[in-house]
PDB file of C-alpha atoms and ligand atoms in Angstrom:
ATOM      1  CA  MET A 154     122.409 -42.931-118.600  1.00 71.00           C
ATOM      2  CA  LEU A 155     121.461 -46.959-117.939  1.00 77.00           C
ATOM      3  CA  THR A 156     123.883 -49.324-116.644  1.00 84.00           C
ATOM      4  CA  ASP A 157     124.087 -52.627-118.268  1.00 84.00           C
ATOM      5  CA  GLN A 158     122.350 -54.231-115.578  1.00 87.00           C
ATOM      6  CA  LYS A 159     119.273 -52.211-115.427  1.00 89.00           C
ATOM      7  CA  ILE A 160     119.175 -52.545-119.656  1.00 89.00           C
ATOM      8  CA  ALA A 161     119.127 -55.920-119.018  1.00 88.00           C
ATOM      9  CA  GLU A 162     116.405 -55.468-116.146  1.00 90.00           C
ATOM     10  CA  LYS A 163     114.441 -53.654-118.855  1.00 93.00           C
ATOM     11  CA  ALA A 164     115.303 -55.209-121.864  1.00 96.00           C
ATOM     12  CA  SER A 165     116.641 -58.461-124.257  1.00 96.00           C
ATOM     13  CA  THR A 166     118.742 -58.186-126.794  1.00 96.00           C
ATOM     14  CA  GLU A 167     117.572 -60.301-129.624  1.00 98.00           C
ATOM     15  CA  LYS A 168     118.745 -60.851-132.923  1.00 98.00           C
ATOM     16  CA  VAL A 169     118.482 -59.335-136.560  1.00 97.00           C
ATOM     17  CA  LEU A 170     117.081 -62.232-138.719  1.00 98.00           C
ATOM     18  CA  HIS A 171     116.335 -59.805-141.821  1.00 97.00           C
ATOM     19  CA  LEU A 172     116.080 -57.060-143.584  1.00 97.00           C
ATOM     20  CA  HIS A 173     114.059 -55.585-146.251  1.00 96.00           C
ATOM     21  CA  TRP A 174     114.775 -52.440-147.999  1.00 95.00           C
ATOM     22  CA  TRP A 175     111.666 -50.829-149.918  1.00 96.00           C
ATOM     23  CA  SER A 176     113.617 -47.442-150.931  1.00 94.00           C
ATOM     24  CA  ASP A 177     116.217 -45.576-149.978  1.00 92.00           C
ATOM     25  CA  LYS A 178     114.654 -44.803-146.817  1.00 94.00           C
ATOM     26  CA  LEU A 179     111.892 -47.458-145.650  1.00 96.00           C
ATOM     27  CA  LEU A 180     113.361 -50.419-144.133  1.00 96.00           C
ATOM     28  CA  SER A 181     111.433 -53.877-142.590  1.00 97.00           C
ATOM     29  CA  PHE A 182     113.561 -55.987-140.699  1.00 97.00           C
ATOM     30  CA  THR A 183     112.478 -59.086-138.458  1.00 98.00           C
ATOM     31  CA  THR A 184     114.098 -60.506-135.585  1.00 98.00           C
ATOM     32  CA  THR A 185     114.039 -63.283-132.675  1.00 98.00           C
ATOM     33  CA  ARG A 186     111.274 -62.608-130.179  1.00 98.00           C
ATOM     34  CA  PRO A 187     111.800 -61.892-126.179  1.00 95.00           C
ATOM     35  CA  PRO A 188     111.260 -65.204-124.511  1.00 93.00           C
ATOM     36  CA  GLY A 189     107.323 -65.183-123.031  1.00 95.00           C
ATOM     37  CA  TYR A 190     106.640 -61.619-125.348  1.00 97.00           C
ATOM     38  CA  SER A 191     103.502 -60.806-125.443  1.00 97.00           C
ATOM     39  CA  PHE A 192     101.106 -58.126-127.603  1.00 98.00           C
ATOM     40  CA  VAL A 193      97.872 -57.695-128.564  1.00 98.00           C
ATOM     41  CA  ALA A 194      97.670 -56.862-132.862  1.00 98.00           C
ATOM     42  CA  GLY A 195      98.101 -52.916-132.965  1.00 98.00           C
ATOM     43  CA  GLN A 196     100.584 -52.377-130.028  1.00 98.00           C
ATOM     44  CA  TYR A 197     103.808 -51.336-129.965  1.00 98.00           C
ATOM     45  CA  ALA A 198     107.747 -52.423-128.853  1.00 98.00           C
ATOM     46  CA  ARG A 199     110.231 -50.145-127.680  1.00 97.00           C
ATOM     47  CA  LEU A 200     113.561 -50.798-129.388  1.00 97.00           C
ATOM     48  CA  GLY A 201     116.983 -49.201-128.277  1.00 96.00           C
ATOM     49  CA  VAL A 202     119.999 -49.255-130.114  1.00 93.00           C
ATOM     50  CA  ARG A 203     123.646 -48.415-128.651  1.00 89.00           C
ATOM     51  CA  ASP A 204     125.585 -45.473-129.943  1.00 85.00           C
ATOM     52  CA  ALA A 205     128.868 -43.672-128.413  1.00 84.00           C
ATOM     53  CA  SER A 206     126.345 -42.160-125.598  1.00 82.00           C
ATOM     54  CA  GLY A 207     124.772 -44.901-124.672  1.00 88.00           C
ATOM     55  CA  VAL A 208     121.650 -46.691-125.880  1.00 92.00           C
ATOM     56  CA  VAL A 209     118.776 -44.945-127.837  1.00 92.00           C
ATOM     57  CA  TRP A 210     115.154 -46.094-127.521  1.00 94.00           C
ATOM     58  CA  ARG A 211     112.231 -45.298-130.199  1.00 95.00           C
ATOM     59  CA  ALA A 212     108.942 -47.397-130.480  1.00 96.00           C
ATOM     60  CA  TYR A 213     107.863 -49.528-133.125  1.00 97.00           C
ATOM     61  CA  SER A 214     104.865 -51.206-133.992  1.00 97.00           C
ATOM     62  CA  MET A 215     104.547 -54.971-134.789  1.00 98.00           C
ATOM     63  CA  ILE A 216     104.342 -55.820-137.859  1.00 98.00           C
ATOM     64  CA  SER A 217     104.339 -59.582-137.004  1.00 98.00           C
ATOM     65  CA  ALA A 218     100.887 -60.864-136.239  1.00 98.00           C
ATOM     66  CA  PRO A 219     101.055 -62.172-131.868  1.00 98.00           C
ATOM     67  CA  ALA A 220     100.958 -66.150-133.541  1.00 97.00           C
ATOM     68  CA  GLN A 221     104.280 -65.451-135.456  1.00 97.00           C
ATOM     69  CA  ASP A 222     107.790 -66.726-133.608  1.00 97.00           C
ATOM     70  CA  PHE A 223     109.698 -63.611-134.611  1.00 98.00           C
ATOM     71  CA  LEU A 224     108.801 -59.757-134.571  1.00 98.00           C
ATOM     72  CA  GLU A 225     108.449 -57.674-137.486  1.00 98.00           C
ATOM     73  CA  PHE A 226     108.621 -54.025-137.573  1.00 98.00           C
ATOM     74  CA  TYR A 227     108.868 -51.204-140.327  1.00 97.00           C
ATOM     75  CA  GLY A 228     110.275 -47.423-140.466  1.00 95.00           C
ATOM     76  CA  VAL A 229     111.274 -44.418-142.491  1.00 95.00           C
ATOM     77  CA  LEU A 230     114.789 -43.150-141.896  1.00 92.00           C
ATOM     78  CA  VAL A 231     114.478 -39.879-140.441  1.00 91.00           C
ATOM     79  CA  PRO A 232     116.741 -37.175-141.676  1.00 90.00           C
ATOM     80  CA  GLY A 233     119.719 -37.082-138.810  1.00 89.00           C
ATOM     81  CA  GLY A 234     117.426 -38.984-136.157  1.00 89.00           C
ATOM     82  CA  LEU A 235     119.974 -40.821-133.626  1.00 88.00           C
ATOM     83  CA  PHE A 236     118.068 -44.033-133.690  1.00 90.00           C
ATOM     84  CA  THR A 237     117.670 -44.030-137.327  1.00 88.00           C
ATOM     85  CA  THR A 238     121.568 -43.856-138.469  1.00 86.00           C
ATOM     86  CA  GLN A 239     122.357 -46.844-136.394  1.00 87.00           C
ATOM     87  CA  LEU A 240     119.445 -48.320-137.826  1.00 87.00           C
ATOM     88  CA  LYS A 241     120.887 -47.522-141.087  1.00 89.00           C
ATOM     89  CA  SER A 242     124.140 -49.683-140.798  1.00 89.00           C
ATOM     90  CA  LEU A 243     122.241 -52.652-139.354  1.00 91.00           C
ATOM     91  CA  HIS A 244     122.778 -55.860-140.529  1.00 95.00           C
ATOM     92  CA  ALA A 245     121.249 -59.693-140.009  1.00 97.00           C
ATOM     93  CA  GLY A 246     123.008 -61.193-137.036  1.00 97.00           C
ATOM     94  CA  ASP A 247     123.333 -58.017-135.414  1.00 96.00           C
ATOM     95  CA  GLY A 248     121.863 -57.533-131.921  1.00 95.00           C
ATOM     96  CA  ILE A 249     118.766 -55.334-131.172  1.00 96.00           C
ATOM     97  CA  LEU A 250     117.537 -54.683-127.288  1.00 97.00           C
ATOM     98  CA  ILE A 251     113.607 -54.790-127.378  1.00 98.00           C
ATOM     99  CA  GLU A 252     111.681 -53.989-124.257  1.00 97.00           C
ATOM    100  CA  LYS A 253     110.189 -56.876-122.007  1.00 96.00           C
ATOM    101  CA  GLN A 254     106.900 -54.664-121.957  1.00 96.00           C
ATOM    102  CA  SER A 255     104.759 -53.957-125.183  1.00 97.00           C
ATOM    103  CA  TYR A 256     102.852 -50.505-125.030  1.00 97.00           C
ATOM    104  CA  GLY A 257      99.430 -49.168-126.960  1.00 96.00           C
ATOM    105  CA  PHE A 258      95.882 -48.911-126.924  1.00 94.00           C
ATOM    106  CA  MET A 259      95.064 -49.102-130.299  1.00 96.00           C
ATOM    107  CA  THR A 260      93.955 -52.359-130.675  1.00 97.00           C
ATOM    108  CA  PRO A 261      90.697 -53.662-132.529  1.00 97.00           C
ATOM    109  CA  ASP A 262      89.457 -54.849-129.228  1.00 96.00           C
ATOM    110  CA  ARG A 263      88.724 -51.243-127.688  1.00 95.00           C
ATOM    111  CA  PHE A 264      85.257 -51.055-129.892  1.00 96.00           C
ATOM    112  CA  SER A 265      82.455 -52.696-128.790  1.00 94.00           C
ATOM    113  CA  ASP A 266      80.345 -53.073-131.501  1.00 95.00           C
ATOM    114  CA  GLY A 267      80.618 -51.901-135.097  1.00 97.00           C
ATOM    115  CA  GLU A 268      80.246 -53.545-138.533  1.00 98.00           C
ATOM    116  CA  ASP A 269      82.741 -51.799-140.485  1.00 98.00           C
ATOM    117  CA  LEU A 270      86.299 -51.103-139.302  1.00 98.00           C
ATOM    118  CA  TRP A 271      88.131 -48.458-141.271  1.00 98.00           C
ATOM    119  CA  MET A 272      92.441 -48.518-140.633  1.00 98.00           C
ATOM    120  CA  LEU A 273      93.190 -45.179-141.886  1.00 98.00           C
ATOM    121  CA  ALA A 274      97.016 -44.415-142.370  1.00 98.00           C
ATOM    122  CA  THR A 275      99.555 -42.241-143.868  1.00 98.00           C
ATOM    123  CA  GLY A 276     103.043 -43.005-144.047  1.00 97.00           C
ATOM    124  CA  THR A 277     104.500 -46.143-142.717  1.00 97.00           C
ATOM    125  CA  GLY A 278     101.625 -45.515-140.155  1.00 97.00           C
ATOM    126  CA  ILE A 279     100.490 -49.017-141.662  1.00 98.00           C
ATOM    127  CA  GLY A 280     102.332 -51.078-139.901  1.00 98.00           C
ATOM    128  CA  PRO A 281      99.769 -51.835-136.837  1.00 98.00           C
ATOM    129  CA  TYR A 282      97.189 -52.526-139.654  1.00 98.00           C
ATOM    130  CA  ILE A 283      99.812 -55.110-140.992  1.00 98.00           C
ATOM    131  CA  SER A 284      99.925 -57.122-137.811  1.00 98.00           C
ATOM    132  CA  MET A 285      95.805 -57.252-137.399  1.00 98.00           C
ATOM    133  CA  LEU A 286      95.241 -58.382-140.633  1.00 98.00           C
ATOM    134  CA  ARG A 287      97.839 -60.850-139.874  1.00 98.00           C
ATOM    135  CA  ASP A 288      95.686 -62.073-137.058  1.00 98.00           C
ATOM    136  CA  PRO A 289      92.163 -63.840-137.226  1.00 98.00           C
ATOM    137  CA  TYR A 290      90.212 -61.404-134.972  1.00 98.00           C
ATOM    138  CA  VAL A 291      89.117 -58.644-136.974  1.00 98.00           C
ATOM    139  CA  TRP A 292      88.567 -60.814-139.940  1.00 98.00           C
ATOM    140  CA  GLY A 293      85.537 -62.406-137.244  1.00 97.00           C
ATOM    141  CA  LYS A 294      84.734 -59.541-135.421  1.00 97.00           C
ATOM    142  CA  PHE A 295      83.383 -57.227-138.672  1.00 98.00           C
ATOM    143  CA  ARG A 296      81.596 -57.107-141.673  1.00 97.00           C
ATOM    144  CA  ASN A 297      83.788 -54.948-144.016  1.00 98.00           C
ATOM    145  CA  LEU A 298      87.880 -53.917-143.508  1.00 98.00           C
ATOM    146  CA  ILE A 299      88.413 -50.813-145.248  1.00 98.00           C
ATOM    147  CA  LEU A 300      92.569 -50.133-145.568  1.00 98.00           C
ATOM    148  CA  VAL A 301      93.366 -46.647-146.414  1.00 98.00           C
ATOM    149  CA  HIS A 302      96.912 -45.673-147.034  1.00 98.00           C
ATOM    150  CA  CYS A 303      97.877 -42.638-147.841  1.00 98.00           C
ATOM    151  CA  VAL A 304     101.856 -41.801-149.059  1.00 98.00           C
ATOM    152  CA  ARG A 305     103.537 -39.114-150.852  1.00 97.00           C
ATOM    153  CA  HIS A 306     105.149 -41.373-153.158  1.00 96.00           C
ATOM    154  CA  ARG A 307     104.014 -44.677-155.367  1.00 95.00           C
ATOM    155  CA  ASN A 308     106.771 -46.315-153.918  1.00 95.00           C
ATOM    156  CA  GLU A 309     106.279 -46.191-150.737  1.00 97.00           C
ATOM    157  CA  PHE A 310     103.212 -48.562-151.063  1.00 97.00           C
ATOM    158  CA  ALA A 311     105.115 -50.782-148.862  1.00 97.00           C
ATOM    159  CA  TYR A 312     103.347 -54.550-148.203  1.00 98.00           C
ATOM    160  CA  HIS A 313     101.047 -53.832-150.821  1.00 97.00           C
ATOM    161  CA  ASP A 314     101.519 -57.309-152.853  1.00 97.00           C
ATOM    162  CA  GLU A 315     100.531 -58.939-148.980  1.00 98.00           C
ATOM    163  CA  LEU A 316      97.114 -56.854-148.483  1.00 98.00           C
ATOM    164  CA  ALA A 317      96.073 -57.348-152.293  1.00 98.00           C
ATOM    165  CA  GLY A 318      96.543 -61.028-151.566  1.00 98.00           C
ATOM    166  CA  TYR A 319      94.469 -60.601-148.209  1.00 98.00           C
ATOM    167  CA  ALA A 320      91.702 -58.404-150.816  1.00 98.00           C
ATOM    168  CA  ARG A 321      90.919 -61.436-152.957  1.00 97.00           C
ATOM    169  CA  THR A 322      90.872 -63.972-150.493  1.00 96.00           C
ATOM    170  CA  PRO A 323      90.930 -63.940-146.703  1.00 96.00           C
ATOM    171  CA  PRO A 324      93.594 -65.134-144.900  1.00 96.00           C
ATOM    172  CA  PHE A 325      91.740 -66.844-142.208  1.00 96.00           C
ATOM    173  CA  ALA A 326      89.118 -69.788-143.155  1.00 93.00           C
ATOM    174  CA  LEU A 327      86.043 -68.459-141.179  1.00 92.00           C
ATOM    175  CA  PRO A 328      82.821 -69.242-141.546  1.00 93.00           C
ATOM    176  CA  SER A 329      82.253 -65.828-142.900  1.00 93.00           C
ATOM    177  CA  PRO A 330      85.088 -63.380-142.960  1.00 96.00           C
ATOM    178  CA  ALA A 331      84.881 -59.720-143.623  1.00 97.00           C
ATOM    179  CA  ARG A 332      85.820 -58.770-147.069  1.00 97.00           C
ATOM    180  CA  LEU A 333      88.812 -56.453-147.267  1.00 98.00           C
ATOM    181  CA  LYS A 334      88.531 -53.349-149.465  1.00 98.00           C
ATOM    182  CA  LEU A 335      92.133 -51.478-149.941  1.00 98.00           C
ATOM    183  CA  VAL A 336      91.946 -47.669-150.653  1.00 98.00           C
ATOM    184  CA  ARG A 337      95.392 -45.815-151.666  1.00 98.00           C
ATOM    185  CA  ALA A 338      96.034 -42.137-151.939  1.00 98.00           C
ATOM    186  CA  LEU A 339      99.047 -40.474-153.535  1.00 98.00           C
ATOM    187  CA  THR A 340      99.660 -37.080-152.320  1.00 98.00           C
ATOM    188  CA  ARG A 341     102.795 -35.805-154.420  1.00 97.00           C
ATOM    189  CA  GLU A 342     103.032 -37.069-157.780  1.00 95.00           C
ATOM    190  CA  ALA A 343     100.116 -37.446-160.010  1.00 91.00           C
ATOM    191  CA  THR A 344      98.452 -41.062-160.085  1.00 86.00           C
ATOM    192  CA  GLY A 345      97.476 -41.871-163.488  1.00 86.00           C
ATOM    193  CA  ASP A 346      95.773 -44.921-162.708  1.00 90.00           C
ATOM    194  CA  PRO A 347      91.729 -44.779-161.659  1.00 87.00           C
ATOM    195  CA  ASN A 348      92.744 -47.311-158.647  1.00 90.00           C
ATOM    196  CA  LEU A 349      94.650 -43.989-156.988  1.00 96.00           C
ATOM    197  CA  LEU A 350      93.057 -41.498-155.502  1.00 97.00           C
ATOM    198  CA  GLN A 351      94.611 -38.182-155.445  1.00 97.00           C
ATOM    199  CA  GLY A 352      94.797 -36.076-152.461  1.00 97.00           C
ATOM    200  CA  ARG A 353      94.707 -36.464-148.546  1.00 98.00           C
ATOM    201  CA  ILE A 354      92.617 -38.307-146.548  1.00 98.00           C
ATOM    202  CA  THR A 355      91.276 -35.439-145.163  1.00 98.00           C
ATOM    203  CA  SER A 356      90.640 -34.077-148.196  1.00 98.00           C
ATOM    204  CA  LEU A 357      89.049 -37.177-149.778  1.00 98.00           C
ATOM    205  CA  LEU A 358      86.860 -37.707-146.934  1.00 98.00           C
ATOM    206  CA  GLU A 359      85.160 -34.160-147.188  1.00 98.00           C
ATOM    207  CA  SER A 360      84.871 -34.533-151.148  1.00 98.00           C
ATOM    208  CA  GLY A 361      83.098 -38.034-150.413  1.00 98.00           C
ATOM    209  CA  ALA A 362      85.818 -39.772-152.832  1.00 97.00           C
ATOM    210  CA  LEU A 363      87.142 -41.699-149.531  1.00 98.00           C
ATOM    211  CA  GLU A 364      83.775 -42.873-148.855  1.00 98.00           C
ATOM    212  CA  GLN A 365      82.662 -43.730-152.721  1.00 97.00           C
ATOM    213  CA  ALA A 366      86.502 -45.456-153.253  1.00 97.00           C
ATOM    214  CA  ALA A 367      85.219 -48.097-150.020  1.00 98.00           C
ATOM    215  CA  GLY A 368      81.977 -48.166-151.131  1.00 97.00           C
ATOM    216  CA  GLN A 369      80.685 -47.917-147.665  1.00 96.00           C
ATOM    217  CA  PRO A 370      79.320 -44.935-145.688  1.00 96.00           C
ATOM    218  CA  LEU A 371      81.549 -43.635-142.563  1.00 96.00           C
ATOM    219  CA  HIS A 372      78.535 -43.672-140.291  1.00 94.00           C
ATOM    220  CA  GLU A 373      78.505 -43.500-136.775  1.00 95.00           C
ATOM    221  CA  ARG A 374      76.664 -46.662-136.235  1.00 95.00           C
ATOM    222  CA  THR A 375      78.226 -48.389-138.217  1.00 97.00           C
ATOM    223  CA  SER A 376      81.844 -47.751-138.497  1.00 98.00           C
ATOM    224  CA  ARG A 377      84.338 -47.621-136.240  1.00 98.00           C
ATOM    225  CA  ILE A 378      87.846 -45.986-137.127  1.00 98.00           C
ATOM    226  CA  MET A 379      91.695 -46.415-136.582  1.00 98.00           C
ATOM    227  CA  MET A 380      94.009 -43.599-137.585  1.00 98.00           C
ATOM    228  CA  CYS A 381      97.252 -44.163-137.792  1.00 97.00           C
ATOM    229  CA  GLY A 382     100.433 -41.776-138.438  1.00 96.00           C
ATOM    230  CA  ASN A 383     101.484 -38.394-139.028  1.00 96.00           C
ATOM    231  CA  PRO A 384     100.144 -36.334-136.122  1.00 97.00           C
ATOM    232  CA  GLU A 385      98.506 -33.458-137.572  1.00 97.00           C
ATOM    233  CA  MET A 386      96.380 -35.966-140.234  1.00 98.00           C
ATOM    234  CA  ILE A 387      95.307 -37.335-136.764  1.00 97.00           C
ATOM    235  CA  GLU A 388      94.110 -33.822-135.678  1.00 97.00           C
ATOM    236  CA  ASP A 389      92.625 -32.593-138.874  1.00 98.00           C
ATOM    237  CA  MET A 390      90.824 -36.374-138.769  1.00 98.00           C
ATOM    238  CA  ARG A 391      89.608 -35.860-135.239  1.00 97.00           C
ATOM    239  CA  ALA A 392      87.882 -32.111-136.321  1.00 98.00           C
ATOM    240  CA  LEU A 393      86.560 -33.561-138.872  1.00 98.00           C
ATOM    241  CA  LEU A 394      84.962 -36.751-137.684  1.00 98.00           C
ATOM    242  CA  HIS A 395      83.697 -34.795-134.734  1.00 97.00           C
ATOM    243  CA  ARG A 396      81.446 -32.491-136.827  1.00 96.00           C
ATOM    244  CA  ARG A 397      79.921 -36.005-138.211  1.00 94.00           C
ATOM    245  CA  GLY A 398      78.997 -36.872-134.628  1.00 95.00           C
ATOM    246  CA  LEU A 399      81.771 -39.451-134.253  1.00 97.00           C
ATOM    247  CA  ARG A 400      83.687 -39.461-130.561  1.00 96.00           C
ATOM    248  CA  PRO A 401      87.080 -41.311-129.642  1.00 97.00           C
ATOM    249  CA  VAL A 402      86.670 -44.239-127.122  1.00 96.00           C
ATOM    250  CA  ARG A 403      87.470 -43.623-123.666  1.00 91.00           C
ATOM    251  CA  ARG A 404      88.747 -46.216-121.229  1.00 81.00           C
ATOM    252  CA  ALA A 405      85.252 -46.638-119.753  1.00 78.00           C
ATOM    253  CA  LEU A 406      83.287 -45.232-122.929  1.00 86.00           C
ATOM    254  CA  PRO A 407      82.163 -46.627-125.942  1.00 91.00           C
ATOM    255  CA  GLY A 408      82.869 -44.714-129.208  1.00 96.00           C
ATOM    256  CA  HIS A 409      83.410 -44.652-132.671  1.00 97.00           C
ATOM    257  CA  PHE A 410      87.334 -43.772-133.300  1.00 97.00           C
ATOM    258  CA  VAL A 411      90.993 -45.020-132.039  1.00 97.00           C
ATOM    259  CA  THR A 412      94.498 -43.428-132.985  1.00 96.00           C
ATOM    260  CA  GLU A 413      98.475 -43.710-132.380  1.00 91.00           C
ATOM    261  CA  ASN A 414     100.392 -40.863-133.399  1.00 86.00           C
ATOM    262  CA  TYR A 415     104.004 -42.234-135.146  1.00 78.00           C
ATOM    263  CA  TRP A 416     106.338 -39.827-134.104  1.00 78.00           C
TER     264      TRP A 416
HETATM  265  P1  NAP B 173     104.310 -37.968-144.087  1.00 91.97           P
HETATM  266  O1  NAP B 173     104.875 -36.475-144.000  1.00 91.97           O
HETATM  267  O2  NAP B 173     103.100 -37.661-142.758  1.00 91.97           O
HETATM  268  O3  NAP B 173     103.368 -38.343-145.530  1.00 91.97           O
HETATM  269  C1  NAP B 173     102.318 -39.346-145.380  1.00 91.97           C
HETATM  270  C2  NAP B 173     101.373 -38.758-146.411  1.00 91.97           C
HETATM  271  O4  NAP B 173     100.361 -38.069-144.827  1.00 91.97           O
HETATM  272  C3  NAP B 173     101.763 -37.770-147.202  1.00 91.97           C
HETATM  273  O5  NAP B 173     100.964 -37.778-148.217  1.00 91.97           O
HETATM  274  C4  NAP B 173     101.093 -36.714-146.700  1.00 91.97           C
HETATM  275  O6  NAP B 173     100.451 -35.538-147.492  1.00 91.97           O
HETATM  276  C5  NAP B 173      99.862 -36.415-145.512  1.00 91.97           C
HETATM  277  N1  NAP B 173     100.045 -35.714-144.435  1.00 91.97           N
HETATM  278  C6  NAP B 173     100.320 -35.265-144.022  1.00 91.97           C
HETATM  279  N2  NAP B 173      99.866 -34.546-143.158  1.00 91.97           N
HETATM  280  C7  NAP B 173      98.523 -34.398-143.455  1.00 91.97           C
HETATM  281  C8  NAP B 173      97.751 -33.832-142.440  1.00 91.97           C
HETATM  282  N3  NAP B 173      97.581 -32.956-142.050  1.00 91.97           N
HETATM  283  N4  NAP B 173      96.503 -33.958-143.010  1.00 91.97           N
HETATM  284  C9  NAP B 173      96.479 -35.001-143.827  1.00 91.97           C
HETATM  285  N5  NAP B 173      97.315 -35.755-144.538  1.00 91.97           N
HETATM  286  C10 NAP B 173      98.413 -35.322-144.067  1.00 91.97           C
HETATM  287  O7  NAP B 173     104.886 -38.876-143.825  1.00 91.97           O
HETATM  288  P2  NAP B 173     106.419 -39.685-144.344  1.00 91.97           P
HETATM  289  O8  NAP B 173     106.405 -39.358-146.087  1.00 91.97           O
HETATM  290  O9  NAP B 173     106.131 -41.372-144.455  1.00 91.97           O
HETATM  291  O10 NAP B 173     107.554 -39.502-144.122  1.00 91.97           O
HETATM  292  C11 NAP B 173     108.130 -37.840-144.322  1.00 91.97           C
HETATM  293  C12 NAP B 173     108.810 -37.751-142.485  1.00 91.97           C
HETATM  294  O11 NAP B 173     108.467 -37.536-141.198  1.00 91.97           O
HETATM  295  C13 NAP B 173     110.236 -38.137-142.573  1.00 91.97           C
HETATM  296  O12 NAP B 173     111.038 -38.462-143.742  1.00 91.97           O
HETATM  297  C14 NAP B 173     111.004 -38.840-141.172  1.00 91.97           C
HETATM  298  O13 NAP B 173     111.646 -37.510-141.285  1.00 91.97           O
HETATM  299  C15 NAP B 173     109.180 -38.236-140.905  1.00 91.97           C
HETATM  300  N6  NAP B 173     108.641 -39.632-139.837  1.00 91.97           N
HETATM  301  C16 NAP B 173     109.560 -39.138-138.706  1.00 91.97           C
HETATM  302  C17 NAP B 173     109.168 -40.928-137.909  1.00 91.97           C
HETATM  303  C18 NAP B 173     109.442 -41.218-136.590  1.00 91.97           C
HETATM  304  O14 NAP B 173     110.004 -40.045-136.091  1.00 91.97           O
HETATM  305  N7  NAP B 173     109.284 -41.898-135.530  1.00 91.97           N
HETATM  306  C19 NAP B 173     107.982 -41.713-137.936  1.00 91.97           C
HETATM  307  C20 NAP B 173     107.534 -41.189-139.346  1.00 91.97           C
HETATM  308  C21 NAP B 173     107.943 -40.290-139.670  1.00 91.97           C
HETATM  309  P3  NAP B 173     101.476 -34.475-148.431  1.00 91.97           P
HETATM  310  O15 NAP B 173     102.638 -34.701-149.171  1.00 91.97           O
HETATM  311  O16 NAP B 173     100.155 -33.506-148.833  1.00 91.97           O
HETATM  312  O17 NAP B 173     102.202 -34.089-147.452  1.00 91.97           O
END
C-alpha cells in the first residue's frame, strides 16, 4: 500500500466540480485541473479514490479539451467494481486523486497522412473523441471526420446533442474545417429510425452498411482509423481491417489504425 507521502508525490488531490448522470449507470464529472497538467486529446488520466484498504486507481480518458481549465471524465458503473462503488457516492466538492502524468498513445498525431479520420467507439469508448472534437487539431488535419458510436440501448448515446451541433457547424473558425459525420448504431433494441443503424460495428463494416451511412469508403489510401471501447470489438475489427490490407501504426512505421482498449 502506498504511504500518504508517496501518494502526494505521484498524484494531486483535485476537487469534483460537477456530476451529470446520463442514466443510472453512465456518469460524467468534471474536476479541477492539477497545476501544470498537460495532455493531448485522446490521452487518459489515472484517477484514485480512497476506500477502506487504501487507494483504488483507474484509467479514465479525458473528455475535456487540452485548452479547458478543468478536466472532464465519462464512465460506466461496473457492477461490484471497487472504483465505481466509490464513484457512485461522489459529490461535488469531494476530493479525487489525479496522477500528475497523462498516459496513452491513441492520439491523432500518430497519423502522418490520410484524408478521413474514422473514430470508432463502443459504449463509453466515445470519451477520447469528445476531447479530440473539442480541440482544433483534427478539424484542421483531416477532410472528413466520421464518428461511429455503437451502444446497446439508445439512452447510452451520451454527448449526442453536443456532437450533433459540431456536425451542423464545425466549432472552430478554420479556413476549411473538416466535416463531421455521425453514425450511430444500436445492438439490443430495435432502432425504428432510419438514422440509426442496427448491429455491431463489425457486422456493419462487413455488410457495407457502415461505409454507406458514412458516405465514404474505408480505404487504405484515404482512411485513418481509431478504435476505442470493448477489447473484443477491437480484436475483431483488427482482423477485419487486416483482411482489407490495413495495418496498425507502429512506433516508427506509418500505418492505418490506432487503438485503445477500455478495460
Ligand atoms: P459493451 O458490452 O462493450 O457494449 C457496447 C457495444 O459494443 C454494444 O453495442 C456491443 O454489442 C458492442 N460489442 C461488444 N462486443 C463486440 C465485438 N466483439 N464486436 C463488435 N461490437 C461489440 O460495453 P457497455 O455496454 O458500455 O458496458 C458493458 C459493461 O462492460 C459494463 O457494465 C462494465 O461491466 C463493462 N465495462 C467495464 C469498464 C471498465 O472496467 N473500466 C469500462 C467499460 C465497460 P452487443 O450488444 O451485441 O454485445
